[in-house]
CSV table of C-alpha atoms in Angstrom, one decimal:
chain,number,residue,atom,x,y,z
R,1,MET,CA,21.3,-24.7,4.1
R,2,SER,CA,23.6,-21.8,2.8
R,3,GLY,CA,25.1,-19.4,4.3
R,4,ALA,CA,24.0,-16.2,6.3
R,5,PRO,CA,25.5,-12.8,6.8
R,6,GLU,CA,27.8,-12.3,10.4
R,7,LEU,CA,26.1,-10.0,12.3
R,8,PRO,CA,26.3,-9.2,16.1
R,9,LEU,CA,23.9,-11.4,18.2
R,10,TRP,CA,21.8,-8.7,18.8
R,11,ALA,CA,21.3,-7.6,15.2
R,12,ALA,CA,20.8,-11.1,14.3
R,13,ILE,CA,17.7,-12.1,16.6
R,14,LEU,CA,16.3,-8.2,15.9
R,15,VAL,CA,16.6,-9.2,11.9
R,16,SER,CA,14.9,-12.5,12.4
R,17,PHE,CA,12.5,-11.4,14.5
R,18,LEU,CA,11.4,-9.0,11.7
R,19,LEU,CA,11.9,-11.3,8.8
R,20,VAL,CA,9.7,-14.2,10.4
R,21,PHE,CA,7.3,-11.7,11.5
R,22,GLY,CA,6.9,-10.0,8.2
R,23,ALA,CA,6.9,-13.3,6.0
R,24,LEU,CA,4.1,-14.5,9.0
R,25,VAL,CA,2.1,-11.5,8.1
R,26,THR,CA,2.3,-12.0,4.6
R,27,LEU,CA,1.3,-15.5,4.4
R,28,ILE,CA,-2.3,-14.2,6.4
R,29,GLY,CA,-2.6,-11.9,3.8
R,30,SER,CA,-2.2,-14.7,1.2
R,31,VAL,CA,-4.6,-17.0,3.1
R,32,GLY,CA,-7.1,-14.8,3.3
R,33,LEU,CA,-7.1,-14.4,-0.4
R,34,TRP,CA,-8.1,-18.1,-0.4
R,35,ARG,CA,-10.1,-18.3,2.5
R,36,LEU,CA,-12.3,-15.2,2.4
R,37,PRO,CA,-15.7,-15.5,0.6
R,38,ASP,CA,-16.3,-13.3,-2.6
R,39,PHE,CA,-13.8,-10.8,-4.5
R,40,TYR,CA,-15.2,-7.6,-2.6
R,41,ALA,CA,-14.0,-9.2,0.7
R,42,ARG,CA,-10.7,-10.6,-0.7
R,43,LEU,CA,-9.8,-6.8,-1.9
R,44,HIS,CA,-8.8,-6.4,1.7
R,45,ALA,CA,-6.3,-9.5,2.2
R,46,PRO,CA,-3.5,-8.1,-0.2
R,47,SER,CA,-3.1,-5.1,1.7
R,48,LEU,CA,-1.8,-7.1,5.0
R,49,GLY,CA,1.3,-8.4,3.2
R,50,ALA,CA,1.7,-4.8,1.5
R,51,THR,CA,1.7,-2.5,4.7
R,52,LEU,CA,2.8,-4.4,7.9
R,53,GLY,CA,4.6,-7.6,6.0
R,54,THR,CA,6.6,-5.3,3.5
R,55,GLY,CA,7.3,-3.0,6.3
R,56,ALA,CA,8.6,-5.4,8.7
R,57,ILE,CA,11.0,-7.2,6.3
R,58,LEU,CA,12.1,-3.9,4.6
R,59,ILE,CA,13.1,-3.1,8.0
R,60,GLY,CA,15.1,-6.0,8.8
R,61,SER,CA,16.9,-5.8,5.4
R,62,MET,CA,17.7,-2.2,6.6
R,63,VAL,CA,18.8,-3.1,10.0
R,64,CYS,CA,21.1,-5.9,8.8
R,65,PHE,CA,22.7,-3.8,6.1
R,66,SER,CA,23.3,-1.2,8.0
R,67,VAL,CA,25.3,-3.0,10.5
R,68,LEU,CA,27.0,-5.0,7.8
R,69,GLN,CA,28.6,-2.0,6.1
R,70,GLY,CA,28.8,0.3,9.2
R,71,ARG,CA,26.8,3.1,7.8
R,72,PRO,CA,23.0,3.9,7.8
R,73,LEU,CA,22.1,2.1,4.6
R,74,ILE,CA,18.2,3.2,4.0
R,75,HIS,CA,17.4,2.5,0.3
R,76,GLU,CA,14.9,0.2,1.3
R,77,VAL,CA,12.6,2.7,2.3
R,78,LEU,CA,12.3,3.3,-1.8
R,79,ILE,CA,10.5,0.4,-2.1
R,80,GLY,CA,8.6,0.7,1.0
R,81,LEU,CA,7.6,4.1,-0.3
R,82,PHE,CA,6.9,2.9,-3.4
R,83,VAL,CA,4.4,0.0,-2.4
R,84,THR,CA,2.6,2.2,0.2
R,85,ILE,CA,1.7,4.5,-2.9
R,86,THR,CA,0.9,1.8,-5.5
R,87,THR,CA,-1.0,-0.6,-3.7
R,88,PRO,CA,-4.1,1.7,-2.7
R,89,VAL,CA,-3.9,2.7,-6.4
R,90,THR,CA,-4.4,-0.9,-7.9
R,91,LEU,CA,-6.9,-1.7,-5.3
R,92,MET,CA,-9.1,1.1,-6.2
R,93,LEU,CA,-9.0,0.4,-9.6
R,94,LEU,CA,-9.7,-3.1,-9.3
R,95,ALA,CA,-12.5,-2.1,-7.0
R,96,SER,CA,-14.0,0.3,-9.1
R,97,ALA,CA,-13.5,-2.0,-12.3
R,98,SER,CA,-15.3,-5.0,-10.5
R,99,LEU,CA,-17.9,-2.8,-9.6
R,100,TYR,CA,-18.8,-1.6,-13.0
R,101,ARG,CA,-18.7,-5.2,-14.4
R,102,ASP,CA,-20.8,-6.7,-11.5
R,103,ARG,CA,-23.3,-4.1,-12.1
R,104,VAL,CA,-23.3,-4.1,-16.1
R,105,GLU,CA,-23.9,-8.2,-15.8
R,106,GLY,CA,-26.7,-7.7,-13.4
R,107,ASN,CA,-24.8,-9.8,-10.5
R,108,ASP,CA,-26.0,-9.6,-7.0
R,109,ALA,CA,-22.2,-9.7,-5.9
R,110,ALA,CA,-22.4,-5.7,-5.8
R,111,PRO,CA,-25.6,-3.9,-5.0
R,112,GLY,CA,-27.6,-2.4,-8.1
R,113,LYS,CA,-27.7,1.2,-6.2
R,114,ASP,CA,-24.9,2.8,-3.7
R,115,PRO,CA,-26.1,2.6,-0.3
R,116,GLU,CA,-27.6,5.4,1.2
R,117,PRO,CA,-25.2,7.6,3.5
R,118,THR,CA,-25.0,6.5,7.1
R,119,GLU,CA,-25.7,9.5,8.9
R,120,LEU,CA,-24.9,9.9,12.7
G,1,MET,CA,12.4,36.0,-5.5
G,2,LYS,CA,10.4,35.5,-8.8
G,3,LEU,CA,13.4,34.3,-10.5
G,4,LEU,CA,13.9,31.4,-8.2
G,5,ARG,CA,10.4,31.0,-8.7
G,6,ARG,CA,10.8,30.3,-12.4
G,7,VAL,CA,13.8,28.0,-12.1
G,8,LEU,CA,12.5,26.1,-9.2
G,9,PRO,CA,8.8,26.0,-9.2
G,10,TYR,CA,8.4,23.4,-6.5
G,11,PRO,CA,11.0,23.4,-4.4
G,12,LEU,CA,9.9,20.4,-1.8
G,13,LEU,CA,9.1,18.4,-4.9
G,14,PHE,CA,12.8,19.3,-6.0
G,15,LEU,CA,14.2,18.1,-2.7
G,16,ALA,CA,12.2,15.0,-2.8
G,17,LEU,CA,13.4,13.9,-6.1
G,18,LEU,CA,17.2,14.8,-5.3
G,19,ALA,CA,16.9,12.3,-1.8
G,20,MET,CA,15.3,9.7,-4.1
G,21,TRP,CA,18.2,9.8,-6.4
G,22,LEU,CA,20.8,9.9,-3.9
G,23,LEU,CA,19.1,7.2,-1.9
G,24,MET,CA,18.9,5.0,-5.2
G,25,ALA,CA,22.7,5.7,-6.1
G,26,GLN,CA,23.6,5.0,-2.4
G,27,SER,CA,26.4,7.8,-2.1
G,28,LEU,CA,26.7,11.1,-1.2
G,29,SER,CA,29.5,12.5,-4.4
G,30,ALA,CA,29.5,15.5,-5.8
G,31,GLY,CA,28.8,14.0,-9.1
G,32,GLN,CA,25.6,12.1,-8.2
G,33,LEU,CA,24.6,15.4,-6.4
G,34,LEU,CA,24.5,16.9,-9.6
G,35,LEU,CA,23.0,14.4,-11.5
G,36,GLY,CA,20.5,14.3,-9.1
G,37,ALA,CA,19.8,18.0,-9.2
G,38,LEU,CA,19.8,17.8,-13.1
G,39,ALA,CA,17.0,14.9,-12.8
G,40,ALA,CA,14.8,16.9,-10.1
G,41,LEU,CA,15.0,20.0,-12.1
G,42,GLY,CA,13.7,17.9,-15.2
G,43,GLY,CA,10.7,16.3,-12.8
G,44,CYS,CA,9.9,19.7,-11.5
G,45,TRP,CA,9.7,21.7,-14.9
G,46,MET,CA,7.7,18.4,-16.0
G,47,MET,CA,5.1,18.9,-13.3
G,48,VAL,CA,4.8,22.8,-14.5
G,49,ALA,CA,3.5,21.4,-17.9
G,50,LEU,CA,1.0,19.1,-15.7
G,51,ASP,CA,-0.1,22.2,-13.9
G,52,PRO,CA,-1.7,20.6,-10.9
G,53,PRO,CA,-3.8,22.3,-8.5
G,54,ALA,CA,-1.7,24.5,-6.1
G,55,ALA,CA,-1.7,23.0,-2.2
G,56,ARG,CA,0.2,24.4,0.9
G,57,LEU,CA,1.2,21.8,3.8
G,58,ARG,CA,-0.1,24.3,6.4
G,59,ARG,CA,0.4,22.5,9.5
G,60,PRO,CA,3.2,20.3,9.7
G,61,ALA,CA,2.4,19.1,13.7
G,62,ALA,CA,-0.9,18.0,12.3
G,63,ALA,CA,0.5,15.9,9.6
G,64,ALA,CA,3.0,14.2,12.0
G,65,ARG,CA,0.3,13.4,14.2
G,66,LEU,CA,-2.0,12.0,11.3
G,67,ALA,CA,1.0,9.9,10.3
G,68,GLY,CA,1.2,8.5,13.5
G,69,ARG,CA,-2.4,8.0,13.9
G,70,VAL,CA,-2.4,5.9,10.6
G,71,PHE,CA,0.9,4.0,11.7
G,72,LEU,CA,-0.9,2.7,14.8
G,73,ASP,CA,-4.0,2.0,12.9
G,74,VAL,CA,-2.4,0.2,10.2
G,75,PHE,CA,-0.8,-2.1,13.1
G,76,ARG,CA,-4.1,-2.7,14.8
G,77,SER,CA,-6.3,-3.1,11.9
G,78,ASN,CA,-3.7,-5.6,10.7
G,79,LEU,CA,-4.3,-7.8,13.7
G,80,ALA,CA,-8.3,-7.5,13.4
G,81,VAL,CA,-8.2,-8.6,9.5
G,82,GLY,CA,-5.5,-11.6,10.6
G,83,SER,CA,-7.8,-12.7,13.5
G,84,ILE,CA,-10.7,-12.7,10.7
G,85,ILE,CA,-9.1,-14.5,8.2
G,86,LEU,CA,-7.9,-16.9,10.8
G,87,GLY,CA,-11.3,-17.2,12.3
G,88,ASN,CA,-14.2,-19.7,11.7
G,89,GLU,CA,-16.2,-19.3,8.6
G,90,ASP,CA,-19.4,-17.0,10.2
G,91,ARG,CA,-16.6,-14.1,11.0
G,92,ARG,CA,-15.8,-13.9,7.3
G,93,THR,CA,-19.0,-13.3,6.4
G,94,HIS,CA,-19.9,-9.6,7.7
G,95,ALA,CA,-18.5,-7.9,5.1
G,96,GLY,CA,-20.6,-5.5,3.0
G,97,PHE,CA,-20.7,-1.8,1.0
G,98,MET,CA,-21.6,1.4,3.0
G,99,SER,CA,-21.7,5.0,2.2
G,100,LEU,CA,-20.7,8.3,4.0
G,101,ARG,CA,-21.0,11.7,3.4
G,102,LEU,CA,-17.7,13.7,3.5
G,103,ASP,CA,-17.0,17.2,4.1
G,104,LEU,CA,-13.5,17.0,2.8
G,105,THR,CA,-13.4,18.7,-0.4
G,106,SER,CA,-9.5,19.7,-1.1
G,107,PRO,CA,-8.4,17.0,-4.0
G,108,TYR,CA,-5.4,16.3,-2.3
G,109,GLY,CA,-7.1,15.4,0.8
G,110,LEU,CA,-9.1,13.1,-0.6
G,111,ALA,CA,-6.0,11.4,-2.0
G,112,ILE,CA,-4.5,10.9,1.3
G,113,LEU,CA,-8.0,9.8,2.9
G,114,ALA,CA,-7.9,7.1,-0.3
G,115,ILE,CA,-4.6,6.1,0.7
G,116,ILE,CA,-5.1,5.7,4.1
G,117,LEU,CA,-8.2,3.8,3.7
G,118,THR,CA,-7.2,1.5,1.4
G,119,CYS,CA,-3.8,0.8,3.1
G,120,THR,CA,-5.6,0.1,6.5
G,121,PRO,CA,-6.8,-3.7,5.9
G,122,GLY,CA,-10.3,-4.1,6.8
G,123,THR,CA,-11.7,-0.6,5.2
G,124,GLN,CA,-11.7,-0.3,1.3
G,125,TRP,CA,-12.4,2.9,-0.7
G,126,VAL,CA,-14.7,2.2,-3.8
G,127,ARG,CA,-15.6,5.2,-5.3
G,128,HIS,CA,-16.5,8.7,-4.5
G,129,ASP,CA,-19.0,11.0,-5.6
G,130,PRO,CA,-17.8,14.6,-5.7
G,131,SER,CA,-20.7,16.3,-6.4
G,132,ARG,CA,-23.0,14.7,-4.2
G,133,ARG,CA,-19.6,14.1,-1.6
G,134,ILE,CA,-20.5,11.1,-1.0
G,135,LEU,CA,-17.9,8.2,-0.2
G,136,MET,CA,-18.6,4.8,-0.8
G,137,LEU,CA,-16.6,1.9,1.1
G,138,HIS,CA,-16.1,-1.6,1.5
G,139,VAL,CA,-15.8,-3.0,5.0
G,140,LEU,CA,-14.9,-6.2,5.7
G,141,ASP,CA,-16.3,-6.1,9.4
G,142,LEU,CA,-19.6,-4.1,9.0
G,143,VAL,CA,-21.4,-4.7,12.3
G,144,ASP,CA,-21.7,-1.0,13.3
G,145,ASP,CA,-21.8,1.2,10.5
G,146,LYS,CA,-22.2,4.1,12.8
G,147,GLU,CA,-19.3,3.3,14.4
G,148,TRP,CA,-17.3,3.4,11.0
G,149,VAL,CA,-18.7,6.7,10.1
G,150,ARG,CA,-17.4,8.2,13.7
G,151,THR,CA,-14.0,6.6,13.1
G,152,ILE,CA,-13.3,7.9,9.7
G,153,LYS,CA,-15.0,11.4,10.4
G,154,GLU,CA,-13.1,12.0,14.0
G,155,ARG,CA,-9.8,10.1,13.3
G,156,TYR,CA,-8.9,11.2,9.7
G,157,GLU,CA,-11.0,13.6,8.0
G,158,GLY,CA,-10.8,16.6,11.0
G,159,LEU,CA,-7.2,16.3,10.5
G,160,LEU,CA,-7.0,16.1,7.0
G,161,MET,CA,-9.3,19.1,6.7
G,162,GLU,CA,-7.2,20.9,8.9
G,163,ILE,CA,-3.7,20.2,7.1
G,164,PHE,CA,-5.4,21.0,3.4
G,165,GLU,CA,-8.3,23.3,3.8
L,1,MET,CA,25.8,-18.7,16.9
L,2,SER,CA,24.7,-15.5,15.2
L,3,VAL,CA,24.9,-16.8,11.6
L,4,ALA,CA,23.0,-19.9,12.4
L,5,ILE,CA,19.9,-17.9,14.1
L,6,LEU,CA,20.0,-15.8,10.9
L,7,SER,CA,20.5,-18.7,8.6
L,8,TRP,CA,17.6,-20.8,9.9
L,9,SER,CA,15.0,-17.7,10.7
L,10,ILE,CA,15.9,-16.8,6.6
L,11,THR,CA,15.0,-19.9,5.8
L,12,LEU,CA,11.8,-20.0,7.7
L,13,ALA,CA,10.8,-16.5,6.0
L,14,GLN,CA,11.5,-17.7,2.8
L,15,VAL,CA,9.3,-21.2,3.2
L,16,LEU,CA,6.7,-18.9,4.3
L,17,LEU,CA,6.7,-16.5,1.5
L,18,THR,CA,6.6,-19.4,-0.6
L,19,PHE,CA,3.6,-20.7,0.7
L,20,ALA,CA,2.1,-17.2,0.4
L,21,MET,CA,2.8,-17.4,-3.1
L,22,GLY,CA,1.3,-20.0,-3.4
L,23,CYS,CA,-2.0,-19.3,-2.2
L,24,ALA,CA,-1.5,-16.1,-4.5
L,25,ALA,CA,-1.2,-18.4,-7.5
L,26,LEU,CA,-3.9,-21.2,-6.7
L,27,ARG,CA,-6.1,-17.6,-6.6
L,28,PHE,CA,-4.6,-17.0,-9.8
L,29,ILE,CA,-5.4,-20.3,-11.3
L,30,ARG,CA,-8.9,-20.8,-10.0
L,31,GLY,CA,-10.3,-17.5,-10.6
L,32,PRO,CA,-13.5,-17.7,-10.7
L,33,ARG,CA,-14.0,-14.4,-12.0
L,34,ALA,CA,-11.2,-12.1,-13.9
L,35,GLN,CA,-11.0,-10.0,-11.1
L,36,ASP,CA,-9.6,-12.6,-9.0
L,37,ARG,CA,-7.1,-13.6,-11.0
L,38,ILE,CA,-5.6,-9.7,-11.2
L,39,ILE,CA,-5.6,-9.6,-7.4
L,40,GLY,CA,-4.0,-12.9,-7.0
L,41,LEU,CA,-1.5,-11.6,-9.7
L,42,ASP,CA,-0.9,-8.5,-7.4
L,43,THR,CA,-0.2,-10.7,-4.1
L,44,PHE,CA,2.0,-12.7,-6.2
L,45,TYR,CA,4.2,-10.1,-7.4
L,46,ILE,CA,4.7,-8.2,-4.1
L,47,ASN,CA,5.6,-11.8,-2.5
L,48,ALA,CA,8.1,-12.3,-4.9
L,49,MET,CA,9.5,-9.3,-4.2
L,50,LEU,CA,9.5,-9.9,-0.4
L,51,LEU,CA,11.3,-13.3,-1.4
L,52,LEU,CA,13.8,-11.6,-3.4
L,53,VAL,CA,14.3,-9.1,-0.2
L,54,THR,CA,15.2,-11.9,1.7
L,55,LEU,CA,17.5,-13.5,-0.9
L,56,GLY,CA,19.3,-10.4,-0.7
L,57,ILE,CA,19.8,-10.8,3.2
L,58,ARG,CA,21.0,-13.9,2.7
L,59,SER,CA,23.7,-13.0,0.2
L,60,GLY,CA,24.8,-10.1,2.4
L,61,ALA,CA,24.7,-8.4,-1.7
L,62,THR,CA,22.5,-5.2,-2.2
L,63,LEU,CA,22.1,-6.0,-5.9
L,64,TYR,CA,18.8,-7.7,-5.1
L,65,PHE,CA,17.4,-4.6,-4.0
L,66,GLU,CA,17.2,-3.2,-7.5
L,67,ALA,CA,15.7,-6.4,-8.8
L,68,ALA,CA,12.9,-6.2,-6.1
L,69,LEU,CA,12.4,-2.3,-7.0
L,70,VAL,CA,12.0,-3.3,-10.6
L,71,ILE,CA,9.7,-5.9,-10.0
L,72,GLY,CA,7.6,-3.6,-7.8
L,73,LEU,CA,7.8,-1.1,-10.8
L,74,LEU,CA,6.5,-3.6,-13.4
L,75,GLY,CA,3.8,-5.4,-11.4
L,76,PHE,CA,2.1,-1.9,-10.8
L,77,VAL,CA,2.2,-1.0,-14.2
L,78,GLY,CA,0.7,-4.3,-15.5
L,79,THR,CA,-1.6,-4.6,-12.4
L,80,VAL,CA,-3.2,-1.0,-13.3
L,81,ALA,CA,-3.2,-2.0,-17.2
L,82,LEU,CA,-5.1,-5.2,-16.4
L,83,ALA,CA,-7.6,-3.3,-14.0
L,84,LYS,CA,-8.2,-0.7,-16.6
L,85,PHE,CA,-9.0,-3.2,-19.3
L,86,LEU,CA,-11.2,-5.0,-17.0
L,87,MET,CA,-13.4,-1.4,-17.1
L,88,ARG,CA,-13.3,-0.5,-20.6
L,89,GLY,CA,-12.4,-3.3,-22.3
L,90,GLU,CA,-9.3,-1.5,-23.9
L,91,VAL,CA,-6.0,-0.4,-22.0
L,92,ILE,CA,-5.4,3.3,-23.7
L,93,GLU,CA,-8.7,5.2,-24.0
């Protein structure tokens, strides 16, 4: 049990809640990576941690350092922005790469043809 | 005005890069401001070489509304996907592919839509065919595909077309 | 009092994030296909980045922020290169 910074009680409770909540959401996402049945379903799991999990933990960190140093310290916004922009790129690339591979190999994991567009 | 255009071709990009630099340096001193301005200017000129298609942010109010909507939806779909992951076996096997016709054609609008759909857990952008304007999605909870089409078209596409077209 | 609350909840968050990293690593080891391994790796580095942020809160130093940002950057580049490799069999076209 190592130490923690000395914060006022309200800030400590707020930061604690945000940290545990974010970590829990991230854990659920990663468990989904393990529990979901096939690759395309697993693609949905990491975005849990990358959106709400990252958001909650980074806001917690921002609150903590802003209270600690007595001035707004929001450079964690950069990490949040960066993760929000990059995660979709990797997931989209992975989805299309995997679709291409499944089609080349003739797996039944992906449909051989695009499904017909749903009309309203 | 013309000179300003040549020196500072992308004023919004300049401001964003400068803000990023100052956030990273965590200070507002004159030296950091100068360095940041130089770096941002370099970034803008690099964008000139890349020559991206012109875009204008037309309706800030609509953009703000879209941001609020996305924020809410990310929260909601996180809860939905979390309950699917922790739920029992038969809830996890409704996943499937679907397609829909899009009316949105602006490349920036499509990029934003891709980020929105991929960032909200539960929907995954797979590929978009610009010639046929058909978007293929993978949806984790594919019970009613008409409902998904309606959600995407009404909640996001309308606003994006308002902003970018 | 507030130090104890924060200290315990940071420990709890770190344990949860470590379990999350374990799940991602398990997916990386078990596969079964290359794309499953890559998505495991992707989740693994995001979880590691969050773990670093919690370490930064514990120590009260903003030093860990840079480390987290670098992990995020490098992990992104790595995953994109791997996905590109899956698609074409080569990274640079």
